[in-house]
Short mmCIF file of C-alpha atoms in Angstrom, two decimals:
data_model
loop_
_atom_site.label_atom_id
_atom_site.label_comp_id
_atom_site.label_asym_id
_atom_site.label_seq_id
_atom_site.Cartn_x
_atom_site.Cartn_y
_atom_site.Cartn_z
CA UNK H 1 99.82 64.86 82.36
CA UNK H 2 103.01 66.07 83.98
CA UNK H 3 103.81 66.83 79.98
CA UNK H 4 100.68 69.45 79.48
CA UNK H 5 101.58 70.88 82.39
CA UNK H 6 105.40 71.61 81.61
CA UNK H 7 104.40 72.77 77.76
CA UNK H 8 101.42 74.85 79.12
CA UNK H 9 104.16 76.63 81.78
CA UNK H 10 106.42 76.84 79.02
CA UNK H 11 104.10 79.06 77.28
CA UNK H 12 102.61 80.74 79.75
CA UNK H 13 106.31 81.99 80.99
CA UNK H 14 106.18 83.65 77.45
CA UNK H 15 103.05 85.69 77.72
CA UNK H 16 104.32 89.64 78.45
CA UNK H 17 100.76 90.14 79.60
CA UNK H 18 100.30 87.09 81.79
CA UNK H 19 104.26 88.15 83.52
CA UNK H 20 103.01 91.68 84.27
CA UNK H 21 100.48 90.79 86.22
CA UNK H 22 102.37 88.12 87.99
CA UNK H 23 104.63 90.88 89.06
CA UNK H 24 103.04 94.27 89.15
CA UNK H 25 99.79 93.29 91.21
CA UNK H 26 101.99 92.10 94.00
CA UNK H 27 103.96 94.67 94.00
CA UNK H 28 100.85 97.33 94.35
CA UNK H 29 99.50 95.33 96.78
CA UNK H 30 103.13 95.51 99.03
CA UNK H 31 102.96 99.44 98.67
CA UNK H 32 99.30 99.49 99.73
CA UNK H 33 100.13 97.54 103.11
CA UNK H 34 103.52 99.46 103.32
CA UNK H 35 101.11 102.95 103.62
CA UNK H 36 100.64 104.38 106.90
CA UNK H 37 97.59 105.51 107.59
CA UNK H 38 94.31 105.72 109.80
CA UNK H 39 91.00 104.94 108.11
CA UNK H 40 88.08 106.71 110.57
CA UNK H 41 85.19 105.63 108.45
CA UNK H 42 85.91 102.02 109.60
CA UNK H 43 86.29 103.19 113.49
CA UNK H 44 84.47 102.00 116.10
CA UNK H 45 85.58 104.38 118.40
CA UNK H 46 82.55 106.57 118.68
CA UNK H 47 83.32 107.39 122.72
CA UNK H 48 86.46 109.64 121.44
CA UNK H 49 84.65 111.80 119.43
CA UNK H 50 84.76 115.73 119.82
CA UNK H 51 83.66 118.38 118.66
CA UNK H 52 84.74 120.23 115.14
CA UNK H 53 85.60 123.44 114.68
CA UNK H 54 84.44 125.40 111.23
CA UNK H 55 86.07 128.52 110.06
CA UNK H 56 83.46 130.26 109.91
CA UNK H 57 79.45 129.58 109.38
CA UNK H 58 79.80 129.23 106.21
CA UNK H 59 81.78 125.99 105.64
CA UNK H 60 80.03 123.44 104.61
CA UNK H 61 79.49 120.91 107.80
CA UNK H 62 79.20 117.93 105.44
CA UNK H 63 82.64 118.36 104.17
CA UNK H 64 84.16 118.33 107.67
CA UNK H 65 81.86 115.93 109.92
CA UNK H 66 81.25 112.25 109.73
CA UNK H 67 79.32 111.27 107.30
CA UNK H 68 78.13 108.04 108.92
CA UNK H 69 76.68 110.28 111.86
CA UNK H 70 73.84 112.53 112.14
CA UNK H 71 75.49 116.02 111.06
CA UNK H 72 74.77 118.57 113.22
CA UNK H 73 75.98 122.51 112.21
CA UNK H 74 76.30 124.20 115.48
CA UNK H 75 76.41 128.30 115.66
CA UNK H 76 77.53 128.75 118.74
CA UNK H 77 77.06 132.62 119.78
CA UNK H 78 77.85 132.37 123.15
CA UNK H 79 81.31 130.49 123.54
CA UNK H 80 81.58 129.89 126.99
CA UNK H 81 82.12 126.46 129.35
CA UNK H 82 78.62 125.61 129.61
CA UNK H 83 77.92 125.36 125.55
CA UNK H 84 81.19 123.82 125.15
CA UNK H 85 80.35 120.80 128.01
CA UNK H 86 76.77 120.57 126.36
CA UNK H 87 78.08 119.88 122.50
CA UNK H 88 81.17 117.73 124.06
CA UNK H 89 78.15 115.57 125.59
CA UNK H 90 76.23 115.19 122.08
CA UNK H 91 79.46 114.11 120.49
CA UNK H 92 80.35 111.86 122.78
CA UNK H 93 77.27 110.02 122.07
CA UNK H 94 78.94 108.30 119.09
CA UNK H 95 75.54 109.43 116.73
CA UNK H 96 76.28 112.55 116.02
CA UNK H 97 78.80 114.51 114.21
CA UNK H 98 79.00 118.00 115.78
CA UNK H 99 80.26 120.77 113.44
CA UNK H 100 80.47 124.17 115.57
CA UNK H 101 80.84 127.80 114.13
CA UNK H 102 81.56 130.85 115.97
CA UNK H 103 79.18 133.59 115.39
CA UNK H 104 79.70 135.56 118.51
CA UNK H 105 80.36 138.37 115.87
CA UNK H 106 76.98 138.05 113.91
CA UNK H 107 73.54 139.13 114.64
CA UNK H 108 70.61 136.89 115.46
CA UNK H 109 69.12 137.85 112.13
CA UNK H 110 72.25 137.27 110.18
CA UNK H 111 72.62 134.15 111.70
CA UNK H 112 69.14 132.97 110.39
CA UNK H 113 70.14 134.09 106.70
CA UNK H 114 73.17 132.02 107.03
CA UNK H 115 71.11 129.22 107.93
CA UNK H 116 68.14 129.30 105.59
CA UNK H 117 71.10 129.54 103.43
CA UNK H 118 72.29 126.32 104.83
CA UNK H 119 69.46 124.07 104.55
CA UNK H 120 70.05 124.27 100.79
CA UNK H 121 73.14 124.01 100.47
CA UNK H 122 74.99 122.14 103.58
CA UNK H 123 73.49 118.57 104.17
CA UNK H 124 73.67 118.95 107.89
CA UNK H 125 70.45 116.25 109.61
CA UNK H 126 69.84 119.78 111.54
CA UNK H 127 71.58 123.34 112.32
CA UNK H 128 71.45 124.69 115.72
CA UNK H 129 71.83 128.22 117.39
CA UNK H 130 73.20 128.92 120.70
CA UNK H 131 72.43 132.13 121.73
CA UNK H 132 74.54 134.87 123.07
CA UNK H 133 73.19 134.60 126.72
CA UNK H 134 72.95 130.69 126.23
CA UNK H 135 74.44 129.96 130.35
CA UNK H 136 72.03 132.33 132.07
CA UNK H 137 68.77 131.29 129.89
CA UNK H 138 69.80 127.44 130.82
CA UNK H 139 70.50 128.21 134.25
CA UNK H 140 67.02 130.00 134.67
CA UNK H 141 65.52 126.88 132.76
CA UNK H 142 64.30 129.36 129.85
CA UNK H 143 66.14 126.90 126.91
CA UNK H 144 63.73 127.99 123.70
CA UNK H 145 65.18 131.53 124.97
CA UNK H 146 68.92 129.22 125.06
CA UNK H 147 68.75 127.94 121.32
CA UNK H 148 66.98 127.51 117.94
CA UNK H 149 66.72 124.89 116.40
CA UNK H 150 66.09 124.61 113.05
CA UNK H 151 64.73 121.10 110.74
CA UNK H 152 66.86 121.04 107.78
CA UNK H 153 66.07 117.08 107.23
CA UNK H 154 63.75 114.17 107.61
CA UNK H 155 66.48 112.24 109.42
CA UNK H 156 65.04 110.12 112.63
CA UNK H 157 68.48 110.31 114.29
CA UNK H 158 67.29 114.23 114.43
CA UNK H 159 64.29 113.01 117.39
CA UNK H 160 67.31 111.49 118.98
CA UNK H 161 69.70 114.23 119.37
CA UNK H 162 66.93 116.01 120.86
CA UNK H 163 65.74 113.73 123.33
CA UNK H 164 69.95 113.56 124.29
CA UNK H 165 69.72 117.07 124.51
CA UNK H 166 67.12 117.62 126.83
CA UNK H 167 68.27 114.79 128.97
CA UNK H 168 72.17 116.56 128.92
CA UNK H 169 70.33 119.65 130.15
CA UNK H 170 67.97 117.61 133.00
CA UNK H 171 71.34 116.74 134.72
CA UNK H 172 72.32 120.43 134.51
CA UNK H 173 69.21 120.81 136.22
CA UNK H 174 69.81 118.15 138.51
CA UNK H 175 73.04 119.50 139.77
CA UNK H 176 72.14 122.86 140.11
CA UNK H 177 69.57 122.43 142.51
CA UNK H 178 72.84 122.06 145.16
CA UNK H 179 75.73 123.57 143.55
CA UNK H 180 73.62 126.51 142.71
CA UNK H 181 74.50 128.92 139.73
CA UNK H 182 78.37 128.70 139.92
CA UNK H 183 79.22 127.51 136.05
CA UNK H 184 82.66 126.24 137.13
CA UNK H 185 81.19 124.18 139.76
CA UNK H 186 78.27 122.57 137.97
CA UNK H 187 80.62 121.39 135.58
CA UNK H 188 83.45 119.92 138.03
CA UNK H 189 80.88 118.54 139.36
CA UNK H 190 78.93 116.47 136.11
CA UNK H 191 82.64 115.55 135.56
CA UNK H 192 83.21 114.21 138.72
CA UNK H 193 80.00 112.11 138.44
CA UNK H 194 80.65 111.11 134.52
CA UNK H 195 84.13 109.74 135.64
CA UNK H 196 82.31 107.29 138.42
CA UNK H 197 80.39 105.82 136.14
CA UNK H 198 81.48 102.58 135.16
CA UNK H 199 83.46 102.29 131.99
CA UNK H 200 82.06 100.92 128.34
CA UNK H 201 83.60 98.06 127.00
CA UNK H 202 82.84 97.14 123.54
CA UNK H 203 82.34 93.26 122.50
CA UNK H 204 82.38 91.72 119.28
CA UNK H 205 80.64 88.66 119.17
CA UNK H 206 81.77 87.52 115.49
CA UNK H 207 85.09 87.26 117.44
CA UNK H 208 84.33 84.89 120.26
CA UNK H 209 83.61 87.73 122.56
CA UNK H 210 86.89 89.43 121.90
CA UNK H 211 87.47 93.22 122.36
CA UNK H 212 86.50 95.14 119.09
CA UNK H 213 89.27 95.73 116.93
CA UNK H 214 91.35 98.88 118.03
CA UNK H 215 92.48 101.68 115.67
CA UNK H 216 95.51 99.73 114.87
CA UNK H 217 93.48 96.62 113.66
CA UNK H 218 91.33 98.61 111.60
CA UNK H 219 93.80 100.07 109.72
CA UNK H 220 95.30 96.34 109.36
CA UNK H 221 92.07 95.42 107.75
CA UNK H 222 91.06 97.78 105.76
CA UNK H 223 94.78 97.55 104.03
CA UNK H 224 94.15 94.53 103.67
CA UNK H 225 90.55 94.74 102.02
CA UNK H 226 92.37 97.32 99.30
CA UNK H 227 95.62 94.91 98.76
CA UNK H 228 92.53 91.55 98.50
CA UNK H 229 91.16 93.91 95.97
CA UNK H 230 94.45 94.32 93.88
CA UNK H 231 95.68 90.91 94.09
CA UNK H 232 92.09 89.30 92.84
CA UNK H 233 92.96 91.29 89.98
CA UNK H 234 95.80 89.65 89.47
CA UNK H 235 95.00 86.18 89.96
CA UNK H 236 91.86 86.58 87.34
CA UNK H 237 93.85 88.01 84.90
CA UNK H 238 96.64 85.22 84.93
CA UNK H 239 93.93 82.69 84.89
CA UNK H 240 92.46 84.50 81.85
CA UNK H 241 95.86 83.87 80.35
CA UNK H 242 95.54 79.95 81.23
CA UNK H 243 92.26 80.16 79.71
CA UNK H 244 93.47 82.06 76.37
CA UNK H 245 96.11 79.19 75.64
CA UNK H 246 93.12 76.62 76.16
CA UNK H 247 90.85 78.69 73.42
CA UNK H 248 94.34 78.85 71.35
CA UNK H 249 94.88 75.29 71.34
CA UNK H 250 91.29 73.79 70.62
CA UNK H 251 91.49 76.79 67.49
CA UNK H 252 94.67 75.51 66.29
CA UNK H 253 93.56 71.34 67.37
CA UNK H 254 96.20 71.00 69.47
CA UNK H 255 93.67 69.35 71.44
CA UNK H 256 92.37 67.42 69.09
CA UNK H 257 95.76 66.05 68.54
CA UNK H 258 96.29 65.32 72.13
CA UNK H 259 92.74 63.44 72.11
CA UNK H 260 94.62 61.68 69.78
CA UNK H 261 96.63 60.26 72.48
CA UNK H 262 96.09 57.88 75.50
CA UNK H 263 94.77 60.86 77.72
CA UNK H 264 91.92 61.87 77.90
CA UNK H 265 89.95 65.54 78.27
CA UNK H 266 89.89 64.77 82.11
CA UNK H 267 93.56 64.77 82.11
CA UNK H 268 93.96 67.51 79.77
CA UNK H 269 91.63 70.09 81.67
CA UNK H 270 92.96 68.99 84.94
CA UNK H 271 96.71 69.59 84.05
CA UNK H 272 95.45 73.43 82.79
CA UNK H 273 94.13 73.23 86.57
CA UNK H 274 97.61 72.46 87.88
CA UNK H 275 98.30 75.36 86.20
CA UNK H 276 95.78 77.58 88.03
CA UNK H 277 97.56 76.19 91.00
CA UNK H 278 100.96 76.84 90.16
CA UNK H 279 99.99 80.67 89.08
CA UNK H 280 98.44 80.91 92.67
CA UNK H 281 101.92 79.80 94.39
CA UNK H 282 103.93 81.70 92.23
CA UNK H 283 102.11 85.19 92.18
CA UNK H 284 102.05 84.09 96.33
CA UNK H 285 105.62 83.54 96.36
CA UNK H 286 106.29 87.24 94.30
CA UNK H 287 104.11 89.01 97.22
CA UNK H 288 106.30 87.79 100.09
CA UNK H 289 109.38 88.60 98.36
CA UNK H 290 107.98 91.93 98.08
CA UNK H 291 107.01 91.97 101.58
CA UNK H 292 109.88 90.77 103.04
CA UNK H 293 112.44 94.05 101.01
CA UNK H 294 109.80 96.11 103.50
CA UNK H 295 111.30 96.76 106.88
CA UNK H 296 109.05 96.30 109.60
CA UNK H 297 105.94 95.19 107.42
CA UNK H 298 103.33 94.68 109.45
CA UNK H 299 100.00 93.06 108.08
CA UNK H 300 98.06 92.49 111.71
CA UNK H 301 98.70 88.90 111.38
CA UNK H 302 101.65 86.33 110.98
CA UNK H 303 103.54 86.65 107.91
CA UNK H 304 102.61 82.60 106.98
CA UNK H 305 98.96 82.97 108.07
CA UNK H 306 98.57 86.03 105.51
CA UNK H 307 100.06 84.49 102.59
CA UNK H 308 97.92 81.39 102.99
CA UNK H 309 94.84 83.08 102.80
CA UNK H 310 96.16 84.91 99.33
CA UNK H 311 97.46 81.91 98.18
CA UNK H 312 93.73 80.00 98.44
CA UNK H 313 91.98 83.46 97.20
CA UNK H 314 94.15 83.03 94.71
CA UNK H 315 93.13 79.38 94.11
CA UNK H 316 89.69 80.00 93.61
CA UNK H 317 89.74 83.26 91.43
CA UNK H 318 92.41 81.66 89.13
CA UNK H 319 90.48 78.57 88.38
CA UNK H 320 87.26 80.51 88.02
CA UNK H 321 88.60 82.88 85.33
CA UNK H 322 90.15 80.03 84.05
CA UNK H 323 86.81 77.70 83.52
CA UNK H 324 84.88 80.88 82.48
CA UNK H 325 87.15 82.39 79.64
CA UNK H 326 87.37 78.19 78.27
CA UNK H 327 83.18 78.11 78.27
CA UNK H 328 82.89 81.68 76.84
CA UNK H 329 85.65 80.83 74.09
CA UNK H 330 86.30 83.83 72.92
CA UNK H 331 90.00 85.58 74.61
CA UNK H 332 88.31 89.25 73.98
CA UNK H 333 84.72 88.64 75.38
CA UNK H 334 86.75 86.72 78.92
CA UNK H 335 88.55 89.84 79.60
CA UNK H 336 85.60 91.80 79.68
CA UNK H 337 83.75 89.38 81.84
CA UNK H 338 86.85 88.63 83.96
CA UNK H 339 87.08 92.30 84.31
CA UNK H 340 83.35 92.32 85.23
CA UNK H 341 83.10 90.06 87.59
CA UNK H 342 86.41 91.60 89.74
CA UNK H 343 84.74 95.32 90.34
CA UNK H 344 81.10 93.78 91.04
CA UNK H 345 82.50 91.43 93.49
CA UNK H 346 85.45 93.90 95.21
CA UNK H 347 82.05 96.49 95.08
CA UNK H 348 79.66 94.12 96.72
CA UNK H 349 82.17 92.20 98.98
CA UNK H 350 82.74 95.41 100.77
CA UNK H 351 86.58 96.03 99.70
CA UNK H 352 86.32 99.52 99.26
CA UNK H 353 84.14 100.76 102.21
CA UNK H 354 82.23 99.52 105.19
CA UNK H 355 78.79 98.08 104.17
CA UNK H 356 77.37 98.07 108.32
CA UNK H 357 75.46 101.02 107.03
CA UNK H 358 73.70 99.04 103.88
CA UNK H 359 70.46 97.23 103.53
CA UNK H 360 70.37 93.84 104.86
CA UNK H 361 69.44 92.41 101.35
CA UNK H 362 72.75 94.05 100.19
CA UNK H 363 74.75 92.71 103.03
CA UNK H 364 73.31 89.34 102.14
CA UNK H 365 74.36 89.56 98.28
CA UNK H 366 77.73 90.18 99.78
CA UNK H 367 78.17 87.06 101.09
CA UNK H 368 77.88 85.48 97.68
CA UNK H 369 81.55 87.20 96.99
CA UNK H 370 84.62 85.08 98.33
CA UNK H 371 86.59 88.25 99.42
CA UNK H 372 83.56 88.56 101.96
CA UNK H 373 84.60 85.37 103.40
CA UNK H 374 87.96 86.14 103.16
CA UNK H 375 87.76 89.42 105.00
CA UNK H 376 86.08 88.14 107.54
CA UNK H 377 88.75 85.51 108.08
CA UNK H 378 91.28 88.42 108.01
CA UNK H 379 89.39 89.92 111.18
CA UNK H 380 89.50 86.47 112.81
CA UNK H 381 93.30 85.98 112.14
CA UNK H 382 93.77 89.78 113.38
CA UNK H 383 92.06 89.55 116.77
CA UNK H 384 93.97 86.22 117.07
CA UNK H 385 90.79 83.46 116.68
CA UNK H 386 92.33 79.94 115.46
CA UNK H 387 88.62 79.20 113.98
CA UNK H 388 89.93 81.01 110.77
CA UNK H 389 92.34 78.34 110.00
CA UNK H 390 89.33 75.20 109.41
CA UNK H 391 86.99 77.82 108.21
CA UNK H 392 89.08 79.22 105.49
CA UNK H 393 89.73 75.29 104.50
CA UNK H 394 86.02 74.99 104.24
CA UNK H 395 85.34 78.34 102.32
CA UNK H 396 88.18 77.18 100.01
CA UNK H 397 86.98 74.06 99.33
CA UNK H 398 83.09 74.94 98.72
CA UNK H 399 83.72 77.28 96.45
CA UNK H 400 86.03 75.34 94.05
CA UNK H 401 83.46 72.12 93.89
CA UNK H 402 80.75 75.00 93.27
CA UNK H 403 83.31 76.71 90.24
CA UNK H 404 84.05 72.78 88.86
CA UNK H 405 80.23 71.76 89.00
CA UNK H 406 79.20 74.34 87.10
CA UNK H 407 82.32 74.90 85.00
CA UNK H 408 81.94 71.23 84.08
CA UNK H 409 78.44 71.16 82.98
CA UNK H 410 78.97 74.68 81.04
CA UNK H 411 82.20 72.41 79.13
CA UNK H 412 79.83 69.74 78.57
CA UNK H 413 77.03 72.05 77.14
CA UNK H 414 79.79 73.65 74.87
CA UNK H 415 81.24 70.04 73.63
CA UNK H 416 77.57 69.04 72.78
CA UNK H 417 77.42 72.27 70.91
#
């Protein structure tokens, strides 16, 4: 067997396609992980929310809020402390995305063209008017004289920003009644009572009751979901290019030749595994060079920990392109359903974006993928859990007798044929 294997690797070293995608997908991934940034949209950090300031009422709120929140267009006509305090207190909530406008300029009735206008074409969950003489109409407990609001969407989340808003203004209420109508003091003094209140501390409970992952940690993972994404790539691809020399031999009876010989189809398909193993160590080995010409690369994780989990993704994407393009046969109609089967399962495995915010049924499908797993083992290693280390052994190892079972009885069903 050792003599397949060398021959096969012999050949395989020869393939321009196979070699640029044992170098090039590394090297993306590297430049992905070298790339500074902060992803929001994976944030958990809904406390540090504030409010955002438009240019004018007529940018579009949907552009410049959070999407994942409840939009709400604010046009605030009266621009003092107290409206300021009030829409600090709705963003703060964490379910709302507050989007404010200054229209101190406009007219009440050119503030309701704007916003007819508006629930056409902005997709805010609702728009909101504070009125010109918005502190004294609160103060004197007048508040349809305070605002307007105005239904732009059949969003539930809408119900709650209301029932937060009235209960923002019952604590106005509350401290009035003995710090009187003094604006400056009402405030200092709702601060003074927010900052006794004991402070939130977020759990996640996937983690062993560990602190959610901090700003720094999500950026860590979701660079690490994008460079999972580019690597899989990879790794199918260069088992595709196992699988083509397989199809090229049995077309040219190499293998019947080798049948010919003491081994037998066991040994031959298992030394084209080998090879699926020695493409998942080498394209392994090409990512941390290229990791280690990066000064101060930082992945959230040890250096070893993160190249073993690529090196078993690897494993198990390489020898399932591999079985699939040797059952399908054909080298043109495995590339397409190599290609296929990487966007579906980056797409459902939740590379790209967050999928908290999905159906259930969805989130479930996305299980099925092995980058889920794998992503989830990233958060484990990142927040410092050993439990990744047995799991990913167990992940690893289910899915390759799943990909042999069924890759052997789809051989079998093609040998019959």
């Amino acid at each position: 067997m050792i003599a397949l294997v060398k021959v096969s690797l012999k050949l395989l070293l020869r393939n321009k396609g196979f070699l640029f995608f044992l170098l090039m997908t590394p090297i993306l991934s590297t430049v992905v992980l070298s790339i500074k940034m902060d992803y929001s949209s994976y944030s958990n950090e809904y406390e540090n929310r504030t409010v955002l300031e438009l240019k004018d009422p007529t940018e579009k709120a949907v552009y410049k809020g959070d999407t994942f929140a409840c939009i709400i267009k604010v046009y605030d006509a009266s621009q003092s402390e107290l409206s300021e305090y009030v829409l600090d207190q709705m963003a703060k909530t964490g379910m709302f995305s507050v989007c404010r406008a200054d229209v101190s300029h406009l007219s009440e009735e050119k503030v309701d063209e704007i916003a007819k206008k508006d629930a056409f074409d902005d997709r805010a969950g609702m728009l909101l008017y504070l009125k010109e003489d918005f502190d004294r109409a609160v103060l004197d407990g007048r508040y349809e004289q305070a605002l307007r609001l105005y239904d732009v969407s059949d969003d539930e989340r809408v119900e709650l920003f209301v029932k937060e808003l009235t209960d923002v203004f019952a604590k106005i209420e509350q401290v009035q009644s003995f710090a009187g109508d003094d604006i400056s003091m009402i405030l200092k003094t709702l601060t003074e009572i927010q900052d006794q209140l004991p402070e939130k501390k977020r759990v996640n409970f996937s983690g062993k009751e560990s602190a959610q992952l901090t700003q720094t940690q999500i950026n860590h993972y979701t660079q690490i979901g994008y460079a999972f994404s580019i690597l899989t790539l990879g790794f199918l691809f260069c088992g595709v290019c196992v699988a083509h020399s397989v199809i090229e031999e049995q077309n040219n009876k190499v293998f019947t030749r080798v049948m010919l010989t003491k081994r037998t189809a066991g040994d031959y398909f298992a030394s084209k595994f080998v090879i699926a193993l020695i493409v998942s160590v080498l394209q392994t080995l090409v990512l941390g060079m290229c990791l280690m010409f990066v000064p101060g690369m930082d992945v959230g994780m040890s250096m070893g920990s993160f190249l073993l989990i690529i090196f078993l993704l690897g494993l198990i994407f390489s020898t399932l392109s591999l079985l699939l393009g040797v059952v399908i046969g054909d080298v043109m109609s495995s590339n397409y359903a190599v290609f296929a089967i990487w966007s579906i399962s980056a797409l459902l495995a939740g590379l790209y974006f967050p999928l908290e915010d999905t159906t259930k049924t969805l989130q479930k499908i996305s299980y099925l993928m092995p980058q889920k797993w794998f992503m989830d083992i990233s958060e484990l290693l990142i927040i410092g859990d050993k439990s990744a280390y047995p799991m990913v052994l167990c992940v690893t190892v289910a899915y390759l007798i799943v990909i042999l079972s069924v890759g052997g009885v789809g051989l079998k069903m093609k040998r019959y044929e």
